[in-house]
XYZ file of C-alpha atoms in Angstrom:
499
model
C -105.400 -0.678 164.453
C -102.864 1.631 166.326
C -102.397 4.775 165.538
C -99.160 6.314 165.441
C -98.407 9.301 167.820
C -97.661 12.897 166.416
C -94.257 12.402 167.181
C -93.835 8.988 165.651
C -95.518 10.300 162.247
C -93.308 13.374 162.208
C -90.495 11.445 161.755
C -91.993 9.794 158.405
C -92.961 13.047 157.361
C -89.173 14.471 157.486
C -88.249 11.518 155.427
C -87.397 12.268 152.153
C -84.786 11.006 149.532
C -81.964 11.759 151.189
C -83.228 12.249 154.758
C -83.602 8.760 156.169
C -85.180 8.885 159.430
C -83.925 5.448 160.331
C -81.205 4.803 163.280
C -79.501 1.444 164.835
C -76.107 0.308 166.159
C -73.297 -1.660 165.329
C -72.888 -4.337 167.740
C -69.626 -6.383 167.534
C -69.163 -10.052 169.032
C -66.303 -12.436 170.566
C -66.512 -15.940 168.644
C -67.634 -17.038 165.477
C -70.449 -16.122 163.780
C -73.779 -17.961 163.964
C -75.105 -19.865 161.167
C -78.001 -17.781 159.431
C -79.944 -20.718 159.900
C -79.378 -20.557 163.649
C -79.519 -16.671 163.944
C -82.868 -16.846 161.921
C -84.344 -19.539 164.308
C -83.212 -17.383 167.518
C -84.554 -14.200 165.920
C -87.965 -16.003 164.925
C -88.144 -17.222 168.791
C -87.916 -13.662 169.922
C -90.597 -12.310 167.802
C -93.167 -12.362 170.113
C -91.833 -9.935 172.675
C -91.990 -7.683 169.745
C -95.056 -7.755 167.974
C -94.707 -4.538 166.141
C -91.968 -5.772 164.452
C -94.189 -7.666 162.254
C -96.373 -4.728 161.769
C -96.258 -2.508 158.458
C -97.828 0.941 157.769
C -101.007 1.569 156.432
C -102.265 4.743 155.116
C -105.727 6.606 155.776
C -107.029 7.448 152.313
C -107.132 11.129 151.659
C -105.120 11.885 154.233
C -107.885 11.916 156.874
C -105.621 11.007 159.568
C -102.289 9.784 160.347
C -100.661 6.506 159.460
C -102.099 2.636 160.974
C -99.586 0.015 162.235
C -101.465 -3.048 160.888
C -100.135 -6.991 160.947
C -98.045 -7.625 157.752
C -100.087 -10.393 156.037
C -96.973 -11.302 154.049
C -94.457 -11.102 156.658
C -91.356 -12.570 155.704
C -88.618 -12.886 158.495
C -86.132 -14.035 155.512
C -86.235 -10.685 154.111
C -85.446 -8.516 157.441
C -82.621 -10.805 158.089
C -79.674 -10.057 155.988
C -76.590 -11.907 155.704
C -73.138 -11.143 154.638
C -69.076 -11.370 155.196
C -66.267 -9.073 154.869
C -63.751 -9.849 152.505
C -60.218 -10.320 153.882
C -58.566 -8.715 156.265
C -61.786 -8.120 157.810
C -60.691 -4.989 159.470
C -62.892 -2.186 161.026
C -62.658 0.088 157.907
C -64.409 -2.551 155.404
C -66.956 -2.747 158.421
C -67.598 0.922 158.241
C -67.777 1.215 154.824
C -70.685 -1.379 154.845
C -72.436 -0.066 157.539
C -72.471 3.275 155.617
C -74.133 1.538 153.049
C -76.503 -0.333 154.643
C -77.699 3.358 156.126
C -77.608 4.947 152.933
C -80.497 2.623 151.695
C -84.227 4.108 152.801
C -85.974 0.887 154.469
C -89.036 -0.452 152.013
C -92.218 1.498 153.649
C -94.207 -1.309 152.372
C -93.047 -3.731 155.099
C -92.187 -3.796 158.623
C -89.746 -1.070 158.844
C -86.474 -2.651 160.518
C -83.394 -4.822 159.189
C -80.734 -6.713 160.778
C -77.470 -7.787 159.280
C -75.573 -10.441 160.179
C -71.969 -9.983 159.199
C -69.236 -12.796 159.301
C -65.917 -12.480 158.817
C -64.553 -9.458 160.966
C -60.580 -9.821 162.191
C -59.647 -11.167 165.267
C -62.658 -13.969 165.175
C -65.155 -11.754 165.528
C -68.754 -10.939 164.336
C -71.174 -7.789 163.929
C -74.877 -6.877 163.882
C -76.118 -3.914 162.505
C -79.848 -3.112 163.082
C -81.390 -0.357 161.543
C -84.746 0.699 162.074
C -86.940 3.530 161.360
C -87.335 6.205 164.031
C -90.931 6.343 163.902
C -91.076 2.583 165.414
C -89.089 3.478 168.030
C -86.820 5.721 169.997
C -83.162 5.365 170.980
C -84.312 4.691 174.939
C -86.784 1.575 174.092
C -84.577 0.409 171.178
C -82.307 -0.641 174.025
C -84.485 -2.206 175.290
C -85.694 -3.941 171.709
C -82.590 -4.735 170.846
C -81.768 -6.423 173.994
C -84.543 -8.920 173.530
C -82.267 -10.792 171.501
C -79.841 -10.674 174.095
C -79.364 -13.198 177.070
C -77.347 -12.120 180.513
C -75.720 -15.640 180.188
C -73.896 -17.554 177.208
C -76.641 -20.004 177.603
C -79.588 -18.809 175.687
C -82.626 -18.547 178.074
C -85.637 -20.464 177.091
C -88.934 -17.704 176.896
C -92.099 -18.999 178.094
C -93.812 -17.164 174.797
C -96.202 -19.601 172.988
C -95.860 -17.635 169.654
C -98.860 -18.818 167.639
C -98.688 -15.633 165.289
C -101.199 -15.267 162.794
C -101.841 -11.837 161.076
C -104.979 -10.457 160.906
C -107.270 -9.497 157.820
C -105.766 -6.438 156.190
C -108.511 -3.044 157.040
C -109.828 -1.787 153.895
C -109.951 1.440 153.046
C -113.157 2.177 154.295
C -112.431 1.012 157.574
C -109.407 2.773 157.943
C -111.423 5.866 157.042
C -113.815 5.049 159.833
C -110.775 4.346 162.131
C -109.587 8.189 161.199
C -112.582 9.722 162.109
C -113.386 7.671 165.345
C -109.848 8.792 166.427
C -110.823 12.309 165.713
C -114.210 11.875 167.271
C -112.395 10.856 170.530
C -109.436 13.691 170.367
C -112.749 16.083 170.194
C -114.421 14.347 172.899
C -111.474 14.699 175.395
C -111.664 18.570 174.781
C -114.450 19.527 177.263
C -113.635 17.457 179.993
C -110.012 19.142 179.627
C -111.636 22.702 179.689
C -113.724 21.197 182.974
C -110.385 20.073 184.832
C -108.883 23.541 184.330
C -112.682 24.926 185.211
C -112.004 23.145 188.575
C -108.753 24.599 189.196
C -108.310 27.990 187.418
C -105.631 29.271 189.437
C -103.131 25.936 188.473
C -104.703 25.999 185.099
C -104.286 29.590 184.353
C -100.427 29.210 186.029
C -99.932 25.851 183.725
C -100.760 28.038 180.764
C -98.713 30.371 181.444
C -95.801 28.598 181.505
C -96.666 26.766 178.458
C -96.600 30.101 176.472
C -93.510 31.138 178.056
C -91.833 27.775 177.202
C -93.031 28.016 173.820
C -91.948 31.954 173.368
C -88.276 31.041 174.775
C -88.243 28.459 171.446
C -89.755 31.237 169.180
C -87.718 33.867 170.658
C -84.366 32.256 169.651
C -82.091 33.422 167.435
C -80.850 31.339 164.299
C -78.222 28.630 165.001
C -75.579 29.985 163.003
C -74.184 28.941 159.213
C -71.180 26.914 159.226
C -70.047 24.282 156.608
C -71.446 21.596 158.296
C -75.437 22.624 157.703
C -75.256 21.817 153.825
C -77.966 20.221 151.727
C -77.050 16.336 152.210
C -76.997 13.495 149.656
C -78.384 9.814 150.179
C -74.719 8.735 150.988
C -73.489 7.867 154.487
C -70.202 7.460 156.188
C -69.586 6.647 159.570
C -67.001 6.383 162.396
C -66.916 5.198 165.725
C -64.431 6.350 168.885
C -64.830 3.832 171.746
C -64.614 5.246 175.649
C -64.506 4.315 179.389
C -67.819 5.281 181.456
C -65.292 5.069 184.367
C -63.305 7.929 182.871
C -66.726 10.136 181.773
C -67.244 9.995 185.516
C -63.927 10.670 186.638
C -64.294 13.880 184.609
C -67.870 14.663 186.002
C -66.934 14.085 189.664
C -63.604 16.356 189.491
C -65.637 19.342 187.916
C -69.211 18.824 188.223
C -72.131 17.826 185.998
C -73.373 14.817 184.770
C -72.385 12.573 182.284
C -74.485 13.744 179.680
C -72.605 17.136 180.338
C -69.011 15.558 179.646
C -70.129 14.192 175.886
C -71.521 17.799 175.278
C -68.174 19.253 176.028
C -66.072 16.055 174.059
C -68.316 17.013 171.385
C -67.433 20.223 171.260
C -63.782 20.389 171.604
C -64.011 17.847 168.777
C -65.974 20.266 166.453
C -63.467 22.788 167.307
C -61.088 20.674 165.929
C -62.719 19.859 162.869
C -63.351 23.755 162.170
C -59.773 24.442 162.916
C -58.409 21.471 160.507
C -60.354 23.382 158.106
C -58.975 26.628 158.432
C -61.899 28.072 160.014
C -62.105 30.486 163.042
C -64.380 29.939 165.842
C -64.117 32.717 167.898
C -67.556 33.889 167.235
C -69.530 30.649 166.592
C -72.181 30.390 168.399
C -72.878 26.692 167.524
C -76.315 25.122 168.722
C -76.798 21.649 169.398
C -79.975 19.575 169.776
C -80.116 17.410 172.594
C -82.936 14.823 172.634
C -84.462 14.126 176.407
C -85.979 10.677 177.394
C -89.689 10.958 178.918
C -90.081 7.454 179.152
C -90.357 6.344 182.909
C -88.892 3.004 183.977
C -92.212 1.516 184.232
C -93.302 1.852 180.248
C -89.755 -0.250 179.319
C -90.171 -1.246 175.931
C -93.704 0.341 175.535
C -94.079 1.297 171.618
C -93.443 4.176 169.397
C -91.055 7.216 170.430
C -91.634 9.077 174.413
C -88.956 12.201 173.719
C -88.649 15.745 173.760
C -85.769 17.895 172.678
C -84.078 21.188 174.084
C -81.174 23.456 172.346
C -78.501 24.612 173.821
C -75.283 26.478 172.872
C -72.568 24.601 172.101
C -69.265 26.256 173.417
C -66.521 25.417 170.230
C -65.171 28.733 171.115
C -63.577 27.959 174.359
C -60.372 26.588 174.265
C -59.714 25.535 177.643
C -61.584 22.079 178.233
C -62.460 22.607 181.882
C -63.657 26.237 181.206
C -65.576 24.466 177.753
C -67.333 21.976 180.574
C -68.184 24.476 182.831
C -70.041 26.741 179.775
C -72.030 23.293 178.874
C -72.757 22.884 182.611
C -74.461 26.488 182.759
C -76.279 25.954 179.653
C -78.121 22.663 181.002
C -78.698 24.073 184.025
C -80.051 26.810 182.283
C -82.316 24.737 180.149
C -83.610 22.489 183.183
C -84.716 25.756 185.179
C -86.365 27.456 181.672
C -89.779 26.607 179.883
C -87.970 25.175 176.816
C -88.355 21.455 177.314
C -92.286 22.228 178.622
C -92.851 24.422 175.530
C -91.466 21.935 173.488
C -93.924 19.403 175.179
C -96.839 21.697 174.502
C -95.809 21.871 170.819
C -96.048 18.376 170.865
C -99.021 17.682 172.239
C -100.673 20.453 169.994
C -99.348 18.379 166.860
C -101.788 15.306 168.317
C -104.791 17.642 166.791
C -103.019 18.591 163.701
C -104.221 17.215 160.489
C -101.401 15.062 158.463
C -100.852 18.336 155.917
C -100.266 20.808 158.896
C -98.491 17.990 161.115
C -95.851 17.349 157.769
C -95.127 21.255 157.788
C -94.526 21.343 161.175
C -91.924 18.576 161.158
C -90.093 19.870 158.764
C -89.951 23.530 160.803
C -89.033 21.239 163.641
C -85.915 19.815 162.209
C -84.929 23.413 160.258
C -81.467 24.227 160.364
C -82.917 27.370 161.764
C -82.955 26.362 165.284
C -79.896 24.060 165.602
C -76.852 23.007 163.775
C -75.803 19.444 165.245
C -77.897 16.448 166.689
C -76.253 14.795 169.909
C -77.773 12.229 171.695
C -76.877 10.059 174.834
C -78.231 7.092 175.103
C -77.779 4.805 178.461
C -77.242 1.308 178.255
C -76.997 -1.762 179.904
C -73.941 -1.961 182.291
C -73.869 -6.335 182.312
C -72.481 -8.339 179.719
C -74.809 -9.461 177.250
C -74.595 -12.453 174.900
C -76.011 -13.777 171.795
C -76.352 -17.691 170.492
C -73.905 -17.954 173.404
C -71.362 -15.375 171.824
C -70.396 -12.378 174.305
C -71.164 -8.907 173.236
C -67.877 -7.025 172.887
C -69.025 -3.385 172.078
C -71.900 -1.534 170.701
C -72.124 1.848 168.690
C -75.048 3.545 168.085
C -75.578 5.290 164.860
C -78.028 8.616 164.663
C -79.758 10.378 161.541
C -79.600 13.256 159.245
C -82.678 15.946 159.205
C -83.007 18.813 157.497
C -79.291 20.362 155.939
C -77.110 18.786 158.810
C -74.455 16.842 157.588
C -73.491 15.226 161.189
C -74.752 13.698 164.130
C -72.873 12.450 167.087
C -74.694 9.318 169.317
C -72.945 8.097 172.591
C -74.026 4.706 174.204
C -72.795 3.462 177.316
C -72.356 -0.383 177.963
C -70.944 -2.791 180.146
C -68.384 -0.396 181.636
C -67.910 1.655 177.901
C -69.069 4.315 176.249
C -69.218 4.749 172.612
C -68.908 7.496 170.305
C -70.551 6.847 167.079
C -70.712 9.435 164.244
C -73.004 9.237 161.027
C -72.046 12.039 158.189
C -72.925 12.832 154.650
C -70.863 11.067 152.662
C -69.376 13.870 150.385
C -69.687 16.663 152.342
C -67.947 15.562 155.355
C -65.033 13.046 153.743
C -62.705 14.374 156.807
C -65.130 12.394 159.198
C -62.084 10.905 161.089
C -60.921 14.255 161.923
C -63.858 14.859 163.912
C -63.236 11.071 165.651
C -59.763 12.562 166.541
C -61.097 15.713 167.871
C -63.512 13.339 170.254
C -60.414 11.278 171.367
C -58.515 14.551 171.970
C -60.920 16.299 173.856
C -61.752 13.641 175.860
C -57.956 13.217 176.542
C -57.483 16.625 177.470
C -60.188 16.301 180.040
C -59.001 13.392 181.747
C -55.613 14.926 182.202
C -56.947 17.702 184.226
C -59.415 15.091 186.104
C -56.880 13.187 187.446
C -54.540 16.305 188.300
C -57.261 17.746 190.073
C -58.137 14.563 192.003
C -54.754 14.282 192.971
C -54.562 17.803 194.179
C -57.913 17.040 196.155
C -56.079 13.883 198.105
C -53.328 15.721 199.036
C -52.902 16.638 202.941
C -54.078 20.016 203.861
C -51.365 20.438 206.428
C -48.521 18.021 205.695
C -45.854 17.335 208.757
C -42.642 19.316 208.622
C -40.231 17.602 206.335
C -37.316 15.830 208.021
C -33.702 17.461 207.285
C -32.567 16.534 204.211
C -29.184 14.000 203.950
C -26.407 15.501 203.208
C -25.109 15.341 199.271
C -22.808 13.023 198.203
C -19.790 14.340 196.181
C -20.507 11.617 193.686
C -22.171 12.967 190.344
C -25.416 11.971 189.454
C -26.336 9.303 187.029
C -27.715 10.447 183.744
C -30.265 8.238 182.725
C -32.097 8.781 179.386
C -35.216 10.257 178.932
C -38.722 8.268 179.267
C -39.419 7.380 175.950
C -43.245 8.761 174.720
C -45.351 6.923 172.472
C -46.137 8.297 169.422
C -49.493 10.256 168.987
C -52.100 8.025 167.449
C -55.080 8.487 165.402
C -58.742 7.506 166.121
C -59.214 4.397 168.169
C -61.032 1.377 166.130
C -63.766 -0.471 168.051
């Protein structure tokens, strides 16, 4: 029996009737959809690579410890793999409505915490796959790895040399669960003397480390409350989603022109989009000190698709009040650089480590405080994905749009994910509180376009020679009148691009 980590358990503790803590993505493929039977067989063949997907939660009696992962003795693949079809014309709006309904429903905690939806009938001879997994099971980065187990690097599905003779282990009794919890407490307590001895052997280093951790926790505690705004309201159970495709090359062009990272560009684009959203609602942003939560992966390359969550989070200012897009990006860079040189991430690590020692009731309260709207207004996450084409049952993966979660009193979350030269934004919002979600999507497009234009101008200026040669004398003008050409037609302004 594997015990949930404190972070994994916090996602369970945070979940409520209206705050569903599952994450996922919508993947769009070229070509006709595989049959349900073919897809079921494909998923079944790959399950040996992700044994956690055949396990469910087991609660420890009397709340003596965190839940355990145990084999589901009644595991039924047919329950987890769903099949649906869009009515004609099968456009993107219909797909988004279906995704919103799927993400409005909580996962059944008596079963393994995931679903896959195969969706036929998408226009232009395409089909979609909707993946939905509880955050207690997987974080964003390892979720990419686990979902990728279904994909192949070539149109021909690879044959996996995996002998899958899975038989569920016996279900533990309440006595065994209790004994496991007590054993876990004993192991935790047994590590304390070893840690103390290690600290005593290097007192100077230990003192410095403790001081830095205290400074980091202090930075988090001293942070001023996040401001009130229309996005921080109690949410209902229903969701709506919107998607904005973009080019990874364009984001790299921006970062190369103005400095920073791709993640800085993502945050700057979101800041511009939210300013656009607030302006569309007739709200002023001059004095709005918006805060954004940015998850940071702590997963090393060697950990790959290791089980559980390996993330921490930092909170930075989102400069929605800065109108100039280049200045806005510079402000985001300063905020992120400040976090990198601060102790905030270390303080978040210390809080997460301390939660490992917390009883479940205290852990639940700490989780609710951690997701409180006091600390931040909006979640923005950026997940790197594979940069090569992938295939499912011989069909090429065209694009992937990530879907995050709504926690606490927050009606909007933004996720970005790169794949094969693209980077796509996925927005999820409360159905009623953000009925104008398309305005945020339009803002992402407009904010990104502004930065791209600025980056191209800056690149052209830099490419010009520093000392141009002396210009030749101009030829004498002819007396004939100049021709009057018609002005170049401008394309009408379009709304958000669909996936």
